[in-house]
Amino acid sequence: MRVVLGLLLTAACFGQSRAPAVETIRKDELRADLFFLASDAMRGRLTGTREYAIAAEWIAARYARLGLQPVAPDGSFYHRFDLVLSRPAEGNRLIVSTGPDSRRVARQGEDFYPLIFSADAEARGPVSFRRFGISAPDLNWEDYKGRSVKGSIVMIFEGEPAPNDAKSEFDGLVTSEYANSLRKIFAAQSQGASAVLIVNPRAREENPIRLFASTARTYWPATPPHLESYTLA
């Protein structure tokens, strides 16, 4: 993790006063702070590590030394939040039925894989396709029109419509917030869906099955990664 110190330099102009307490900024102090936070001993201050906690305590102590007033409800400088660490458990499975006597057991890592925020639960029901699963009244876009999806397993496309169209109402070439998979799952949940299947609509490579398996291995590596996958609770 890099520490970036941004300094805003303004040209002196007529009638402009100096920033308050600007003379208290010292190059040697900035250098000392940078070398402490970015030192090898801090090991990148990765989430959930001892060094992460040390950095937070150091910053809080510096705020106190500067005479800043804490505004957190508990009277501290900390804005506390909960993180969830996800790892795949045994027994994940997906069974697809196409008729009374026809069913297929999908293979984890080759046909499907759970997302990092998937619930530890079981769901079943008819599949209801809802395009990109986006509900955006401000953009006059609604994928949940018509028949209710309550109790259904909603199948949606990953991403957003026309991602390569600079004139797209979904922030043009910039990936919009509506493409966020978690946001889509919340939208399906609010509609009463029991589960969500997300499909990549743009897998046009020569061997999409091999590509999917490669993506699954990257998402859930066989050995625990050095950087654990956390999400906000």
mmCIF file of C-alpha atoms in Angstrom:
data_model
loop_
_atom_site.group_PDB
_atom_site.id
_atom_site.type_symbol
_atom_site.label_atom_id
_atom_site.label_comp_id
_atom_site.label_asym_id
_atom_site.label_seq_id
_atom_site.Cartn_x
_atom_site.Cartn_y
_atom_site.Cartn_z
ATOM 1 C CA MET A 1 0.000 0.000 0.000
ATOM 2 C CA ARG A 2 1.359 3.410 -0.887
ATOM 3 C CA VAL A 3 1.042 6.560 1.125
ATOM 4 C CA VAL A 4 0.465 9.584 -1.052
ATOM 5 C CA LEU A 5 0.871 13.040 0.402
ATOM 6 C CA GLY A 6 -0.894 15.634 -1.697
ATOM 7 C CA LEU A 7 0.250 19.240 -1.269
ATOM 8 C CA LEU A 8 -1.968 21.956 -2.679
ATOM 9 C CA LEU A 9 0.230 24.816 -3.826
ATOM 10 C CA THR A 10 -1.465 28.125 -4.548
ATOM 11 C CA ALA A 11 0.209 31.047 -6.210
ATOM 12 C CA ALA A 12 0.299 34.184 -4.111
ATOM 13 C CA CYS A 13 -2.001 36.757 -5.563
ATOM 14 C CA PHE A 14 -3.112 40.220 -4.613
ATOM 15 C CA GLY A 15 -5.332 40.320 -1.554
ATOM 16 C CA GLN A 16 -4.916 36.615 -0.722
ATOM 17 C CA SER A 17 -3.976 35.729 2.855
ATOM 18 C CA ARG A 18 -1.739 32.839 3.899
ATOM 19 C CA ALA A 19 -3.331 29.613 5.030
ATOM 20 C CA PRO A 20 -3.679 29.521 8.824
ATOM 21 C CA ALA A 21 -0.820 27.765 10.646
ATOM 22 C CA VAL A 22 0.964 27.028 7.350
ATOM 23 C CA GLU A 23 4.251 27.806 9.055
ATOM 24 C CA THR A 24 3.758 24.796 11.337
ATOM 25 C CA ILE A 25 4.279 22.390 8.402
ATOM 26 C CA ARG A 26 7.832 21.080 8.515
ATOM 27 C CA LYS A 27 9.545 19.093 5.794
ATOM 28 C CA ASP A 28 11.454 16.958 8.277
ATOM 29 C CA GLU A 29 8.232 16.078 10.150
ATOM 30 C CA LEU A 30 6.432 15.129 6.935
ATOM 31 C CA ARG A 31 9.402 12.978 5.986
ATOM 32 C CA ALA A 32 9.404 11.257 9.392
ATOM 33 C CA ASP A 33 5.675 10.530 9.159
ATOM 34 C CA LEU A 34 6.011 9.136 5.660
ATOM 35 C CA PHE A 35 8.976 6.934 6.523
ATOM 36 C CA PHE A 36 7.147 5.566 9.571
ATOM 37 C CA LEU A 37 3.837 4.703 7.872
ATOM 38 C CA ALA A 38 5.505 3.356 4.712
ATOM 39 C CA SER A 39 8.344 1.544 6.467
ATOM 40 C CA ASP A 40 9.034 -2.151 5.967
ATOM 41 C CA ALA A 41 8.168 -2.708 9.626
ATOM 42 C CA MET A 42 4.568 -1.643 8.909
ATOM 43 C CA ARG A 43 4.313 -4.378 6.244
ATOM 44 C CA GLY A 44 1.842 -2.428 4.142
ATOM 45 C CA ARG A 45 -0.661 -1.927 6.989
ATOM 46 C CA LEU A 46 -2.939 -4.596 5.509
ATOM 47 C CA THR A 47 -6.536 -4.818 6.691
ATOM 48 C CA GLY A 48 -6.955 -6.878 9.840
ATOM 49 C CA THR A 49 -3.257 -6.949 10.740
ATOM 50 C CA ARG A 50 -1.469 -5.703 13.846
ATOM 51 C CA GLU A 51 0.266 -3.042 11.752
ATOM 52 C CA TYR A 52 -3.122 -1.806 10.549
ATOM 53 C CA ALA A 53 -4.167 -1.210 14.171
ATOM 54 C CA ILE A 54 -0.842 0.464 14.990
ATOM 55 C CA ALA A 55 -1.281 2.908 12.100
ATOM 56 C CA ALA A 56 -4.802 3.769 13.272
ATOM 57 C CA GLU A 57 -3.582 4.389 16.838
ATOM 58 C CA TRP A 58 -0.708 6.499 15.534
ATOM 59 C CA ILE A 59 -3.058 8.710 13.489
ATOM 60 C CA ALA A 60 -5.457 9.101 16.431
ATOM 61 C CA ALA A 61 -2.550 10.119 18.671
ATOM 62 C CA ARG A 62 -1.409 12.651 16.099
ATOM 63 C CA TYR A 63 -4.917 14.157 15.946
ATOM 64 C CA ALA A 64 -4.922 14.469 19.720
ATOM 65 C CA ARG A 65 -1.493 16.137 19.707
ATOM 66 C CA LEU A 66 -2.733 18.655 17.140
ATOM 67 C CA GLY A 67 -5.569 19.574 19.460
ATOM 68 C CA LEU A 68 -8.355 18.339 17.194
ATOM 69 C CA GLN A 69 -11.672 17.526 18.841
ATOM 70 C CA PRO A 70 -13.035 13.981 18.391
ATOM 71 C CA VAL A 71 -16.591 13.756 17.077
ATOM 72 C CA ALA A 72 -17.285 10.010 17.279
ATOM 73 C CA PRO A 73 -20.201 9.025 19.568
ATOM 74 C CA ASP A 74 -17.800 7.264 21.940
ATOM 75 C CA GLY A 75 -15.622 10.373 22.224
ATOM 76 C CA SER A 76 -12.760 8.946 20.173
ATOM 77 C CA PHE A 77 -11.235 9.682 16.774
ATOM 78 C CA TYR A 78 -12.339 6.307 15.429
ATOM 79 C CA HIS A 79 -15.070 5.698 12.865
ATOM 80 C CA ARG A 80 -15.756 2.043 13.577
ATOM 81 C CA PHE A 81 -17.091 -0.425 11.014
ATOM 82 C CA ASP A 82 -17.478 -4.184 10.685
ATOM 83 C CA LEU A 83 -15.677 -6.303 8.111
ATOM 84 C CA VAL A 84 -16.493 -9.794 6.920
ATOM 85 C CA LEU A 85 -13.871 -12.291 5.788
ATOM 86 C CA SER A 86 -15.273 -14.853 3.347
ATOM 87 C CA ARG A 87 -13.943 -18.270 2.459
ATOM 88 C CA PRO A 88 -15.746 -20.997 0.478
ATOM 89 C CA ALA A 89 -17.088 -23.868 2.575
ATOM 90 C CA GLU A 90 -17.590 -27.460 1.542
ATOM 91 C CA GLY A 91 -20.832 -28.531 -0.074
ATOM 92 C CA ASN A 92 -21.537 -25.605 -2.411
ATOM 93 C CA ARG A 93 -23.724 -26.877 -5.231
ATOM 94 C CA LEU A 94 -26.050 -25.775 -7.992
ATOM 95 C CA ILE A 95 -28.677 -28.126 -9.435
ATOM 96 C CA VAL A 96 -30.536 -27.077 -12.572
ATOM 97 C CA SER A 97 -33.827 -28.798 -13.505
ATOM 98 C CA THR A 98 -35.192 -28.415 -17.026
ATOM 99 C CA GLY A 99 -38.075 -30.849 -16.656
ATOM 100 C CA PRO A 100 -39.649 -33.501 -14.404
ATOM 101 C CA ASP A 101 -36.992 -36.082 -15.272
ATOM 102 C CA SER A 102 -34.127 -33.860 -16.362
ATOM 103 C CA ARG A 103 -31.618 -32.219 -14.077
ATOM 104 C CA ARG A 104 -27.972 -31.287 -14.125
ATOM 105 C CA VAL A 105 -25.576 -30.906 -11.232
ATOM 106 C CA ALA A 106 -23.320 -27.945 -12.008
ATOM 107 C CA ARG A 107 -19.625 -28.169 -11.171
ATOM 108 C CA GLN A 108 -18.216 -25.620 -8.764
ATOM 109 C CA GLY A 109 -15.295 -23.771 -10.304
ATOM 110 C CA GLU A 110 -16.257 -24.880 -13.816
ATOM 111 C CA ASP A 111 -19.928 -23.971 -14.144
ATOM 112 C CA PHE A 112 -20.466 -21.672 -11.174
ATOM 113 C CA TYR A 113 -18.855 -20.235 -8.050
ATOM 114 C CA PRO A 114 -20.274 -18.330 -5.063
ATOM 115 C CA LEU A 115 -19.496 -14.642 -4.711
ATOM 116 C CA ILE A 116 -17.618 -13.267 -1.726
ATOM 117 C CA PHE A 117 -20.837 -11.855 -0.241
ATOM 118 C CA SER A 118 -22.977 -14.943 -0.885
ATOM 119 C CA ALA A 119 -25.074 -16.017 2.079
ATOM 120 C CA ASP A 120 -24.546 -19.302 3.901
ATOM 121 C CA ALA A 121 -27.970 -20.598 2.905
ATOM 122 C CA GLU A 122 -30.025 -22.744 0.536
ATOM 123 C CA ALA A 123 -32.577 -21.560 -2.005
ATOM 124 C CA ARG A 124 -34.740 -23.097 -4.677
ATOM 125 C CA GLY A 125 -37.335 -21.837 -7.100
ATOM 126 C CA PRO A 126 -38.097 -21.066 -10.739
ATOM 127 C CA VAL A 127 -35.556 -18.996 -12.636
ATOM 128 C CA SER A 128 -36.697 -15.540 -13.709
ATOM 129 C CA PHE A 129 -34.487 -13.609 -16.168
ATOM 130 C CA ARG A 130 -34.355 -9.869 -15.495
ATOM 131 C CA ARG A 131 -31.784 -8.530 -17.979
ATOM 132 C CA PHE A 132 -29.180 -6.564 -15.982
ATOM 133 C CA GLY A 133 -31.185 -6.543 -12.759
ATOM 134 C CA ILE A 134 -31.037 -2.752 -12.616
ATOM 135 C CA SER A 135 -33.665 -0.542 -11.061
ATOM 136 C CA ALA A 136 -32.826 3.076 -11.941
ATOM 137 C CA PRO A 137 -35.920 5.319 -11.967
ATOM 138 C CA ASP A 138 -33.735 8.405 -12.427
ATOM 139 C CA LEU A 139 -32.528 6.947 -15.750
ATOM 140 C CA ASN A 140 -35.955 5.621 -16.722
ATOM 141 C CA TRP A 141 -34.614 2.061 -16.559
ATOM 142 C CA GLU A 142 -36.470 -0.735 -14.784
ATOM 143 C CA ASP A 143 -35.680 -4.441 -15.180
ATOM 144 C CA TYR A 144 -38.348 -5.583 -12.716
ATOM 145 C CA LYS A 145 -41.424 -4.636 -14.692
ATOM 146 C CA GLY A 146 -44.208 -7.135 -15.138
ATOM 147 C CA ARG A 147 -44.432 -10.492 -13.400
ATOM 148 C CA SER A 148 -43.317 -10.655 -9.772
ATOM 149 C CA VAL A 149 -40.042 -12.411 -8.963
ATOM 150 C CA LYS A 150 -41.021 -13.190 -5.380
ATOM 151 C CA GLY A 151 -39.683 -16.625 -4.438
ATOM 152 C CA SER A 152 -37.805 -16.904 -7.739
ATOM 153 C CA ILE A 153 -34.121 -17.277 -8.477
ATOM 154 C CA VAL A 154 -33.354 -14.164 -10.499
ATOM 155 C CA MET A 155 -30.833 -14.524 -13.331
ATOM 156 C CA ILE A 156 -29.184 -11.294 -14.454
ATOM 157 C CA PHE A 157 -26.345 -10.160 -16.650
ATOM 158 C CA GLU A 158 -23.114 -8.907 -15.098
ATOM 159 C CA GLY A 159 -22.266 -5.235 -15.559
ATOM 160 C CA GLU A 160 -24.489 -2.734 -17.322
ATOM 161 C CA PRO A 161 -25.968 -2.088 -20.766
ATOM 162 C CA ALA A 162 -23.676 -0.718 -23.498
ATOM 163 C CA PRO A 163 -20.488 -0.470 -21.405
ATOM 164 C CA ASN A 164 -18.479 0.627 -24.475
ATOM 165 C CA ASP A 165 -20.890 3.362 -25.536
ATOM 166 C CA ALA A 166 -19.644 6.827 -24.620
ATOM 167 C CA LYS A 167 -23.224 8.104 -24.875
ATOM 168 C CA SER A 168 -24.666 5.490 -22.514
ATOM 169 C CA GLU A 169 -26.931 6.944 -19.835
ATOM 170 C CA PHE A 170 -25.016 4.770 -17.355
ATOM 171 C CA ASP A 171 -22.088 7.222 -17.023
ATOM 172 C CA GLY A 172 -20.830 6.591 -20.551
ATOM 173 C CA LEU A 173 -17.554 4.658 -20.612
ATOM 174 C CA VAL A 174 -17.196 4.905 -16.831
ATOM 175 C CA THR A 175 -18.564 1.932 -14.905
ATOM 176 C CA SER A 176 -21.566 3.257 -13.035
ATOM 177 C CA GLU A 177 -22.702 2.368 -9.539
ATOM 178 C CA TYR A 178 -25.646 0.502 -11.096
ATOM 179 C CA ALA A 179 -23.192 -2.139 -12.368
ATOM 180 C CA ASN A 180 -22.228 -3.058 -8.807
ATOM 181 C CA SER A 181 -23.189 -6.707 -8.224
ATOM 182 C CA LEU A 182 -23.995 -6.169 -4.552
ATOM 183 C CA ARG A 183 -26.313 -3.295 -5.402
ATOM 184 C CA LYS A 184 -28.075 -5.557 -7.922
ATOM 185 C CA ILE A 185 -28.492 -8.278 -5.299
ATOM 186 C CA PHE A 186 -30.050 -5.783 -2.892
ATOM 187 C CA ALA A 187 -32.447 -4.754 -5.670
ATOM 188 C CA ALA A 188 -33.444 -8.383 -6.307
ATOM 189 C CA GLN A 189 -33.811 -8.959 -2.583
ATOM 190 C CA SER A 190 -36.153 -5.989 -2.297
ATOM 191 C CA GLN A 191 -38.284 -7.591 -5.024
ATOM 192 C CA GLY A 192 -38.594 -10.814 -3.001
ATOM 193 C CA ALA A 193 -36.110 -12.965 -4.926
ATOM 194 C CA SER A 194 -34.778 -16.001 -3.059
ATOM 195 C CA ALA A 195 -31.392 -16.066 -4.819
ATOM 196 C CA VAL A 196 -29.473 -14.464 -7.681
ATOM 197 C CA LEU A 197 -27.494 -15.959 -10.568
ATOM 198 C CA ILE A 198 -25.114 -13.537 -12.299
ATOM 199 C CA VAL A 199 -24.049 -14.397 -15.844
ATOM 200 C CA ASN A 200 -21.290 -12.848 -17.944
ATOM 201 C CA PRO A 201 -23.007 -11.760 -21.193
ATOM 202 C CA ARG A 202 -19.775 -10.958 -23.018
ATOM 203 C CA ALA A 203 -17.851 -14.250 -22.850
ATOM 204 C CA ARG A 204 -17.218 -14.661 -26.586
ATOM 205 C CA GLU A 205 -13.729 -16.179 -26.407
ATOM 206 C CA GLU A 206 -12.920 -19.428 -28.240
ATOM 207 C CA ASN A 207 -13.213 -21.450 -25.050
ATOM 208 C CA PRO A 208 -15.538 -19.647 -22.585
ATOM 209 C CA ILE A 209 -15.656 -22.717 -20.304
ATOM 210 C CA ARG A 210 -11.889 -22.659 -19.847
ATOM 211 C CA LEU A 211 -11.993 -18.889 -19.338
ATOM 212 C CA PHE A 212 -14.674 -19.248 -16.672
ATOM 213 C CA ALA A 213 -12.667 -21.919 -14.843
ATOM 214 C CA SER A 214 -9.610 -19.646 -14.894
ATOM 215 C CA THR A 215 -11.665 -16.770 -13.481
ATOM 216 C CA ALA A 216 -13.051 -19.036 -10.753
ATOM 217 C CA ARG A 217 -9.542 -20.108 -9.704
ATOM 218 C CA THR A 218 -8.496 -16.471 -9.504
ATOM 219 C CA TYR A 219 -11.562 -15.547 -7.456
ATOM 220 C CA TRP A 220 -11.183 -18.512 -5.069
ATOM 221 C CA PRO A 221 -7.498 -19.628 -5.230
ATOM 222 C CA ALA A 222 -6.629 -23.130 -4.010
ATOM 223 C CA THR A 223 -4.294 -21.707 -1.342
ATOM 224 C CA PRO A 224 -5.340 -18.755 0.855
ATOM 225 C CA PRO A 225 -4.110 -15.505 -0.722
ATOM 226 C CA HIS A 226 -1.682 -13.158 0.981
ATOM 227 C CA LEU A 227 -4.297 -10.412 0.697
ATOM 228 C CA GLU A 228 -7.505 -11.687 2.274
ATOM 229 C CA SER A 229 -10.810 -10.705 0.655
ATOM 230 C CA TYR A 230 -12.749 -8.503 3.065
ATOM 231 C CA THR A 231 -16.082 -6.804 2.507
ATOM 232 C CA LEU A 232 -18.057 -4.380 4.640
ATOM 233 C CA ALA A 233 -20.600 -6.190 6.791
#
